[in-house]
mmCIF file of N, CA and C in Angstrom:
data_model
loop_
_atom_site.group_PDB
_atom_site.id
_atom_site.type_symbol
_atom_site.label_atom_id
_atom_site.label_comp_id
_atom_site.label_asym_id
_atom_site.label_seq_id
_atom_site.Cartn_x
_atom_site.Cartn_y
_atom_site.Cartn_z
ATOM 1 N N UNK A 1339 0.837 -1.187 0.000
ATOM 2 C CA UNK A 1339 0.000 0.000 0.000
ATOM 3 C C UNK A 1339 0.878 1.245 0.000
ATOM 4 N N UNK A 1340 0.304 2.333 -0.450
ATOM 5 C CA UNK A 1340 1.009 3.610 -0.537
ATOM 6 C C UNK A 1340 0.267 4.652 0.297
ATOM 7 N N UNK A 1341 0.990 5.324 1.186
ATOM 8 C CA UNK A 1341 0.455 6.489 1.891
ATOM 9 C C UNK A 1341 0.788 7.715 1.045
ATOM 10 N N UNK A 1342 -0.185 8.587 0.894
ATOM 11 C CA UNK A 1342 -0.026 9.822 0.125
ATOM 12 C C UNK A 1342 -0.485 10.953 1.042
ATOM 13 N N UNK A 1343 0.460 11.756 1.501
ATOM 14 C CA UNK A 1343 0.161 12.819 2.456
ATOM 15 C C UNK A 1343 0.607 14.143 1.848
ATOM 16 N N UNK A 1344 -0.303 15.110 1.858
ATOM 17 C CA UNK A 1344 -0.009 16.420 1.285
ATOM 18 C C UNK A 1344 -0.454 17.491 2.271
ATOM 19 N N UNK A 1345 0.396 18.492 2.470
ATOM 20 C CA UNK A 1345 0.092 19.640 3.323
ATOM 21 C C UNK A 1345 0.087 20.905 2.478
ATOM 22 N N UNK A 1346 -0.831 21.831 2.783
ATOM 23 C CA UNK A 1346 -0.867 23.118 2.100
ATOM 24 C C UNK A 1346 -0.950 24.241 3.119
ATOM 25 N N UNK A 1347 -0.209 25.319 2.876
ATOM 26 C CA UNK A 1347 -0.406 26.591 3.569
ATOM 27 C C UNK A 1347 -1.168 27.476 2.599
ATOM 28 N N UNK A 1348 -2.173 28.168 3.104
ATOM 29 C CA UNK A 1348 -2.991 29.003 2.237
ATOM 30 C C UNK A 1348 -2.718 30.484 2.458
ATOM 31 N N UNK A 1349 -2.997 31.252 1.411
ATOM 32 C CA UNK A 1349 -2.887 32.706 1.493
ATOM 33 C C UNK A 1349 -3.949 33.242 2.453
ATOM 34 N N UNK A 1350 -3.667 34.384 3.068
ATOM 35 C CA UNK A 1350 -4.648 34.996 3.963
ATOM 36 C C UNK A 1350 -5.935 35.358 3.221
ATOM 37 N N UNK A 1351 -5.787 35.738 1.959
ATOM 38 C CA UNK A 1351 -6.922 36.054 1.097
ATOM 39 C C UNK A 1351 -6.578 35.632 -0.316
ATOM 40 N N UNK A 1352 -7.538 35.041 -1.009
ATOM 41 C CA UNK A 1352 -7.329 34.674 -2.415
ATOM 42 C C UNK A 1352 -8.679 34.435 -3.073
ATOM 43 N N UNK A 1353 -8.778 34.831 -4.317
ATOM 44 C CA UNK A 1353 -9.983 34.642 -5.121
ATOM 45 C C UNK A 1353 -11.225 35.233 -4.441
ATOM 46 N N UNK A 1354 -11.020 36.321 -3.707
ATOM 47 C CA UNK A 1354 -12.126 36.994 -3.043
ATOM 48 C C UNK A 1354 -12.597 36.330 -1.761
ATOM 49 N N UNK A 1355 -11.861 35.348 -1.280
ATOM 50 C CA UNK A 1355 -12.242 34.615 -0.070
ATOM 51 C C UNK A 1355 -11.198 34.778 1.022
ATOM 52 N N UNK A 1356 -11.642 34.614 2.254
ATOM 53 C CA UNK A 1356 -10.717 34.570 3.380
ATOM 54 C C UNK A 1356 -10.015 33.220 3.393
ATOM 55 N N UNK A 1357 -8.941 33.130 4.160
ATOM 56 C CA UNK A 1357 -8.246 31.861 4.312
ATOM 57 C C UNK A 1357 -9.198 30.785 4.842
ATOM 58 N N UNK A 1358 -10.002 31.137 5.849
ATOM 59 C CA UNK A 1358 -10.930 30.160 6.435
ATOM 60 C C UNK A 1358 -11.896 29.607 5.385
ATOM 61 N N UNK A 1359 -12.414 30.478 4.533
ATOM 62 C CA UNK A 1359 -13.342 30.024 3.489
ATOM 63 C C UNK A 1359 -12.631 29.147 2.471
ATOM 64 N N UNK A 1360 -11.424 29.532 2.084
ATOM 65 C CA UNK A 1360 -10.681 28.719 1.120
ATOM 66 C C UNK A 1360 -10.277 27.378 1.720
ATOM 67 N N UNK A 1361 -10.015 27.336 3.010
ATOM 68 C CA UNK A 1361 -9.735 26.048 3.660
ATOM 69 C C UNK A 1361 -10.935 25.119 3.499
ATOM 70 N N UNK A 1362 -12.120 25.636 3.743
ATOM 71 C CA UNK A 1362 -13.336 24.831 3.594
ATOM 72 C C UNK A 1362 -13.538 24.393 2.143
ATOM 73 N N UNK A 1363 -13.288 25.299 1.198
ATOM 74 C CA UNK A 1363 -13.438 24.962 -0.216
ATOM 75 C C UNK A 1363 -12.434 23.900 -0.650
ATOM 76 N N UNK A 1364 -11.198 24.012 -0.186
ATOM 77 C CA UNK A 1364 -10.189 22.997 -0.511
ATOM 78 C C UNK A 1364 -10.652 21.650 0.025
ATOM 79 N N UNK A 1365 -11.134 21.629 1.253
ATOM 80 C CA UNK A 1365 -11.605 20.368 1.834
ATOM 81 C C UNK A 1365 -12.751 19.782 1.009
ATOM 82 N N UNK A 1366 -13.743 20.601 0.667
ATOM 83 C CA UNK A 1366 -14.869 20.131 -0.147
ATOM 84 C C UNK A 1366 -14.394 19.542 -1.466
ATOM 85 N N UNK A 1367 -13.516 20.264 -2.131
ATOM 86 C CA UNK A 1367 -13.033 19.822 -3.438
ATOM 87 C C UNK A 1367 -12.226 18.529 -3.319
ATOM 88 N N UNK A 1368 -11.387 18.435 -2.302
ATOM 89 C CA UNK A 1368 -10.615 17.208 -2.110
ATOM 90 C C UNK A 1368 -11.519 16.025 -1.768
ATOM 91 N N UNK A 1369 -12.503 16.243 -0.905
ATOM 92 C CA UNK A 1369 -13.389 15.148 -0.520
ATOM 93 C C UNK A 1369 -14.196 14.625 -1.708
ATOM 94 N N UNK A 1370 -14.385 15.442 -2.720
ATOM 95 C CA UNK A 1370 -15.053 14.979 -3.935
ATOM 96 C C UNK A 1370 -14.207 13.949 -4.672
ATOM 97 N N UNK A 1371 -12.947 13.823 -4.290
ATOM 98 C CA UNK A 1371 -12.036 12.862 -4.918
ATOM 99 C C UNK A 1371 -11.927 11.552 -4.131
ATOM 100 N N UNK A 1372 -12.649 11.439 -3.025
ATOM 101 C CA UNK A 1372 -12.462 10.323 -2.100
ATOM 102 C C UNK A 1372 -12.697 8.946 -2.713
ATOM 103 N N UNK A 1373 -13.518 8.866 -3.738
ATOM 104 C CA UNK A 1373 -13.826 7.554 -4.337
ATOM 105 C C UNK A 1373 -13.758 7.574 -5.856
ATOM 106 N N UNK A 1374 -12.893 8.404 -6.420
ATOM 107 C CA UNK A 1374 -12.924 8.588 -7.875
ATOM 108 C C UNK A 1374 -12.249 7.455 -8.645
ATOM 109 N N UNK A 1375 -11.403 6.673 -7.989
ATOM 110 C CA UNK A 1375 -10.765 5.544 -8.668
ATOM 111 C C UNK A 1375 -10.784 4.330 -7.734
ATOM 112 N N UNK A 1376 -10.789 3.139 -8.306
ATOM 113 C CA UNK A 1376 -10.653 1.952 -7.477
ATOM 114 C C UNK A 1376 -9.273 1.956 -6.810
ATOM 115 N N UNK A 1377 -9.196 1.424 -5.611
ATOM 116 C CA UNK A 1377 -7.909 1.313 -4.940
ATOM 117 C C UNK A 1377 -7.652 2.370 -3.886
ATOM 118 N N UNK A 1378 -8.590 3.289 -3.685
ATOM 119 C CA UNK A 1378 -8.460 4.241 -2.578
ATOM 120 C C UNK A 1378 -8.955 3.532 -1.322
ATOM 121 N N UNK A 1379 -8.068 3.391 -0.339
ATOM 122 C CA UNK A 1379 -8.390 2.674 0.896
ATOM 123 C C UNK A 1379 -8.882 3.639 1.960
ATOM 124 N N UNK A 1380 -8.144 4.707 2.191
ATOM 125 C CA UNK A 1380 -8.497 5.742 3.165
ATOM 126 C C UNK A 1380 -8.309 7.098 2.515
ATOM 127 N N UNK A 1381 -9.146 8.055 2.916
ATOM 128 C CA UNK A 1381 -9.061 9.398 2.344
ATOM 129 C C UNK A 1381 -9.617 10.368 3.374
ATOM 130 N N UNK A 1382 -8.751 11.162 3.940
ATOM 131 C CA UNK A 1382 -9.145 12.077 5.011
ATOM 132 C C UNK A 1382 -8.537 13.450 4.760
ATOM 133 N N UNK A 1383 -9.330 14.489 4.980
ATOM 134 C CA UNK A 1383 -8.847 15.861 4.847
ATOM 135 C C UNK A 1383 -9.032 16.541 6.196
ATOM 136 N N UNK A 1384 -7.946 17.124 6.714
ATOM 137 C CA UNK A 1384 -8.013 17.833 7.979
ATOM 138 C C UNK A 1384 -7.679 19.296 7.802
ATOM 139 N N UNK A 1385 -8.305 20.113 8.636
ATOM 140 C CA UNK A 1385 -8.062 21.551 8.616
ATOM 141 C C UNK A 1385 -7.379 21.969 9.912
ATOM 142 N N UNK A 1386 -6.395 22.849 9.790
ATOM 143 C CA UNK A 1386 -5.729 23.382 10.973
ATOM 144 C C UNK A 1386 -6.705 24.206 11.788
ATOM 145 N N UNK A 1387 -6.515 24.172 13.079
ATOM 146 C CA UNK A 1387 -7.407 24.923 13.958
ATOM 147 C C UNK A 1387 -6.620 25.811 14.896
ATOM 148 N N UNK A 1388 -7.321 26.687 15.541
ATOM 149 C CA UNK A 1388 -6.651 27.626 16.433
ATOM 150 C C UNK A 1388 -6.299 27.004 17.778
ATOM 151 N N UNK A 1389 -6.931 25.899 18.167
ATOM 152 C CA UNK A 1389 -6.664 25.316 19.477
ATOM 153 C C UNK A 1389 -5.596 24.221 19.439
ATOM 154 N N UNK A 1390 -5.156 23.830 18.252
ATOM 155 C CA UNK A 1390 -4.138 22.791 18.116
ATOM 156 C C UNK A 1390 -2.948 23.337 17.344
ATOM 157 N N UNK A 1391 -1.785 22.818 17.644
ATOM 158 C CA UNK A 1391 -0.583 23.263 16.943
ATOM 159 C C UNK A 1391 -0.614 22.790 15.498
ATOM 160 N N UNK A 1392 -0.298 23.683 14.586
ATOM 161 C CA UNK A 1392 -0.192 23.316 13.178
ATOM 162 C C UNK A 1392 0.662 24.352 12.456
ATOM 163 N N UNK A 1393 1.406 23.885 11.480
ATOM 164 C CA UNK A 1393 2.205 24.790 10.671
ATOM 165 C C UNK A 1393 1.656 24.896 9.244
ATOM 166 N N UNK A 1394 0.663 24.061 8.936
ATOM 167 C CA UNK A 1394 -0.010 24.099 7.639
ATOM 168 C C UNK A 1394 -1.502 24.218 7.886
ATOM 169 N N UNK A 1395 -2.246 24.596 6.865
ATOM 170 C CA UNK A 1395 -3.670 24.848 7.013
ATOM 171 C C UNK A 1395 -4.557 23.663 6.635
ATOM 172 N N UNK A 1396 -4.134 22.895 5.644
ATOM 173 C CA UNK A 1396 -4.928 21.765 5.156
ATOM 174 C C UNK A 1396 -3.996 20.576 4.974
ATOM 175 N N UNK A 1397 -4.492 19.390 5.330
ATOM 176 C CA UNK A 1397 -3.721 18.171 5.106
ATOM 177 C C UNK A 1397 -4.621 17.127 4.450
ATOM 178 N N UNK A 1398 -4.057 16.411 3.496
ATOM 179 C CA UNK A 1398 -4.703 15.246 2.901
ATOM 180 C C UNK A 1398 -3.917 14.032 3.368
ATOM 181 N N UNK A 1399 -4.607 13.104 4.008
ATOM 182 C CA UNK A 1399 -3.990 11.862 4.485
ATOM 183 C C UNK A 1399 -4.734 10.730 3.798
ATOM 184 N N UNK A 1400 -4.064 10.044 2.886
ATOM 185 C CA UNK A 1400 -4.750 9.028 2.099
ATOM 186 C C UNK A 1400 -3.889 7.784 1.937
ATOM 187 N N UNK A 1401 -4.575 6.677 1.678
ATOM 188 C CA UNK A 1401 -3.912 5.398 1.457
ATOM 189 C C UNK A 1401 -4.463 4.797 0.178
ATOM 190 N N UNK A 1402 -3.563 4.273 -0.642
ATOM 191 C CA UNK A 1402 -3.928 3.635 -1.902
ATOM 192 C C UNK A 1402 -3.435 2.189 -1.878
ATOM 193 N N UNK A 1403 -4.164 1.308 -2.526
ATOM 194 C CA UNK A 1403 -3.788 -0.106 -2.542
ATOM 195 C C UNK A 1403 -2.408 -0.317 -3.144
ATOM 196 N N UNK A 1404 -2.076 0.487 -4.147
ATOM 197 C CA UNK A 1404 -0.790 0.329 -4.837
ATOM 198 C C UNK A 1404 -0.484 1.601 -5.619
ATOM 199 N N UNK A 1405 0.693 1.613 -6.224
ATOM 200 C CA UNK A 1405 1.118 2.798 -6.976
ATOM 201 C C UNK A 1405 0.221 3.044 -8.190
ATOM 202 N N UNK A 1406 -0.285 1.982 -8.783
ATOM 203 C CA UNK A 1406 -1.175 2.147 -9.936
ATOM 204 C C UNK A 1406 -2.435 2.922 -9.550
ATOM 205 N N UNK A 1407 -2.980 2.660 -8.378
ATOM 206 C CA UNK A 1407 -4.165 3.388 -7.914
ATOM 207 C C UNK A 1407 -3.825 4.854 -7.669
ATOM 208 N N UNK A 1408 -2.669 5.112 -7.054
ATOM 209 C CA UNK A 1408 -2.236 6.494 -6.829
ATOM 210 C C UNK A 1408 -2.028 7.213 -8.152
ATOM 211 N N UNK A 1409 -1.406 6.538 -9.105
ATOM 212 C CA UNK A 1409 -1.181 7.144 -10.423
ATOM 213 C C UNK A 1409 -2.507 7.458 -11.123
ATOM 214 N N UNK A 1410 -3.488 6.561 -11.003
ATOM 215 C CA UNK A 1410 -4.803 6.793 -11.617
ATOM 216 C C UNK A 1410 -5.489 7.993 -10.960
ATOM 217 N N UNK A 1411 -5.373 8.108 -9.652
ATOM 218 C CA UNK A 1411 -5.929 9.245 -8.915
ATOM 219 C C UNK A 1411 -5.286 10.556 -9.386
ATOM 220 N N UNK A 1412 -3.972 10.538 -9.538
ATOM 221 C CA UNK A 1412 -3.228 11.751 -9.881
ATOM 222 C C UNK A 1412 -3.682 12.373 -11.203
ATOM 223 N N UNK A 1413 -4.096 11.555 -12.156
ATOM 224 C CA UNK A 1413 -4.466 12.073 -13.477
ATOM 225 C C UNK A 1413 -5.977 12.069 -13.717
ATOM 226 N N UNK A 1414 -6.749 11.682 -12.722
ATOM 227 C CA UNK A 1414 -8.205 11.653 -12.896
ATOM 228 C C UNK A 1414 -8.712 13.082 -13.121
ATOM 229 N N UNK A 1415 -9.672 13.266 -14.033
ATOM 230 C CA UNK A 1415 -10.182 14.616 -14.327
ATOM 231 C C UNK A 1415 -10.723 15.376 -13.107
ATOM 232 N N UNK A 1416 -11.345 14.697 -12.172
ATOM 233 C CA UNK A 1416 -11.854 15.368 -10.970
ATOM 234 C C UNK A 1416 -10.706 15.936 -10.152
ATOM 235 N N UNK A 1417 -9.644 15.159 -10.030
ATOM 236 C CA UNK A 1417 -8.454 15.617 -9.298
ATOM 237 C C UNK A 1417 -7.755 16.734 -10.066
ATOM 238 N N UNK A 1418 -7.612 16.564 -11.353
ATOM 239 C CA UNK A 1418 -6.966 17.581 -12.185
ATOM 240 C C UNK A 1418 -7.692 18.923 -12.083
ATOM 241 N N UNK A 1419 -9.025 18.871 -11.993
ATOM 242 C CA UNK A 1419 -9.825 20.095 -11.977
ATOM 243 C C UNK A 1419 -9.586 20.940 -10.729
ATOM 244 N N UNK A 1420 -9.194 20.329 -9.621
ATOM 245 C CA UNK A 1420 -9.004 21.121 -8.401
ATOM 246 C C UNK A 1420 -7.584 21.658 -8.258
ATOM 247 N N UNK A 1421 -6.667 21.144 -9.036
ATOM 248 C CA UNK A 1421 -5.272 21.578 -8.916
ATOM 249 C C UNK A 1421 -5.116 23.079 -9.151
ATOM 250 N N UNK A 1422 -5.802 23.616 -10.134
ATOM 251 C CA UNK A 1422 -5.637 25.046 -10.424
ATOM 252 C C UNK A 1422 -6.206 25.898 -9.297
ATOM 253 N N UNK A 1423 -7.350 25.479 -8.723
ATOM 254 C CA UNK A 1423 -7.917 26.225 -7.602
ATOM 255 C C UNK A 1423 -6.938 26.236 -6.429
ATOM 256 N N UNK A 1424 -6.446 25.071 -6.075
ATOM 257 C CA UNK A 1424 -5.513 25.003 -4.948
ATOM 258 C C UNK A 1424 -4.258 25.819 -5.251
ATOM 259 N N UNK A 1425 -3.786 25.769 -6.477
ATOM 260 C CA UNK A 1425 -2.622 26.556 -6.864
ATOM 261 C C UNK A 1425 -2.821 28.049 -6.671
ATOM 262 N N UNK A 1426 -4.039 28.521 -6.871
ATOM 263 C CA UNK A 1426 -4.350 29.948 -6.715
ATOM 264 C C UNK A 1426 -4.436 30.387 -5.259
ATOM 265 N N UNK A 1427 -4.777 29.461 -4.358
ATOM 266 C CA UNK A 1427 -5.015 29.856 -2.964
ATOM 267 C C UNK A 1427 -3.884 29.462 -2.020
ATOM 268 N N UNK A 1428 -2.909 28.731 -2.488
ATOM 269 C CA UNK A 1428 -1.846 28.254 -1.591
ATOM 270 C C UNK A 1428 -0.580 29.091 -1.688
ATOM 271 N N UNK A 1429 0.178 29.066 -0.607
ATOM 272 C CA UNK A 1429 1.512 29.668 -0.609
ATOM 273 C C UNK A 1429 2.593 28.607 -0.566
ATOM 274 N N UNK A 1430 2.255 27.427 -0.042
ATOM 275 C CA UNK A 1430 3.246 26.350 0.062
ATOM 276 C C UNK A 1430 2.549 25.001 0.016
ATOM 277 N N UNK A 1431 3.299 23.994 -0.438
ATOM 278 C CA UNK A 1431 2.798 22.616 -0.524
ATOM 279 C C UNK A 1431 3.937 21.677 -0.177
ATOM 280 N N UNK A 1432 3.624 20.678 0.608
ATOM 281 C CA UNK A 1432 4.572 19.610 0.911
ATOM 282 C C UNK A 1432 3.864 18.285 0.659
ATOM 283 N N UNK A 1433 4.584 17.320 0.102
ATOM 284 C CA UNK A 1433 3.979 16.023 -0.216
ATOM 285 C C UNK A 1433 4.975 14.925 0.117
ATOM 286 N N UNK A 1434 4.429 13.804 0.572
ATOM 287 C CA UNK A 1434 5.251 12.619 0.776
ATOM 288 C C UNK A 1434 4.419 11.391 0.476
ATOM 289 N N UNK A 1435 4.967 10.520 -0.362
ATOM 290 C CA UNK A 1435 4.392 9.202 -0.653
ATOM 291 C C UNK A 1435 5.367 8.160 -0.134
ATOM 292 N N UNK A 1436 4.832 7.114 0.510
ATOM 293 C CA UNK A 1436 5.715 6.058 0.987
ATOM 294 C C UNK A 1436 4.950 4.750 1.063
ATOM 295 N N UNK A 1437 5.683 3.658 0.961
ATOM 296 C CA UNK A 1437 5.080 2.333 1.002
ATOM 297 C C UNK A 1437 4.904 1.883 2.454
ATOM 298 N N UNK A 1438 3.795 1.185 2.692
ATOM 299 C CA UNK A 1438 3.536 0.591 4.011
ATOM 300 C C UNK A 1438 3.237 -0.887 3.864
#
């Protein structure tokens, strides 16, 4: 199995929205990808909060059965469609994929 973890820091304001609103929109858009290809085992999106320590605003924590499933997810049209939105609202991105 493959773990696919991505963190994003968002701009304070972008596309006419506050950071808080864009955090919610990123989560909504990512969750629309939760079952887009066979082989997605786990798919969770978390938002940073004011009561817990965090250095990023949004995290995607997902598990795929294998690299082929992750590769299919990466190029799926639903996933591709949100990349530009996230690109417009983020200041930083970190990603790590690893086998378990």
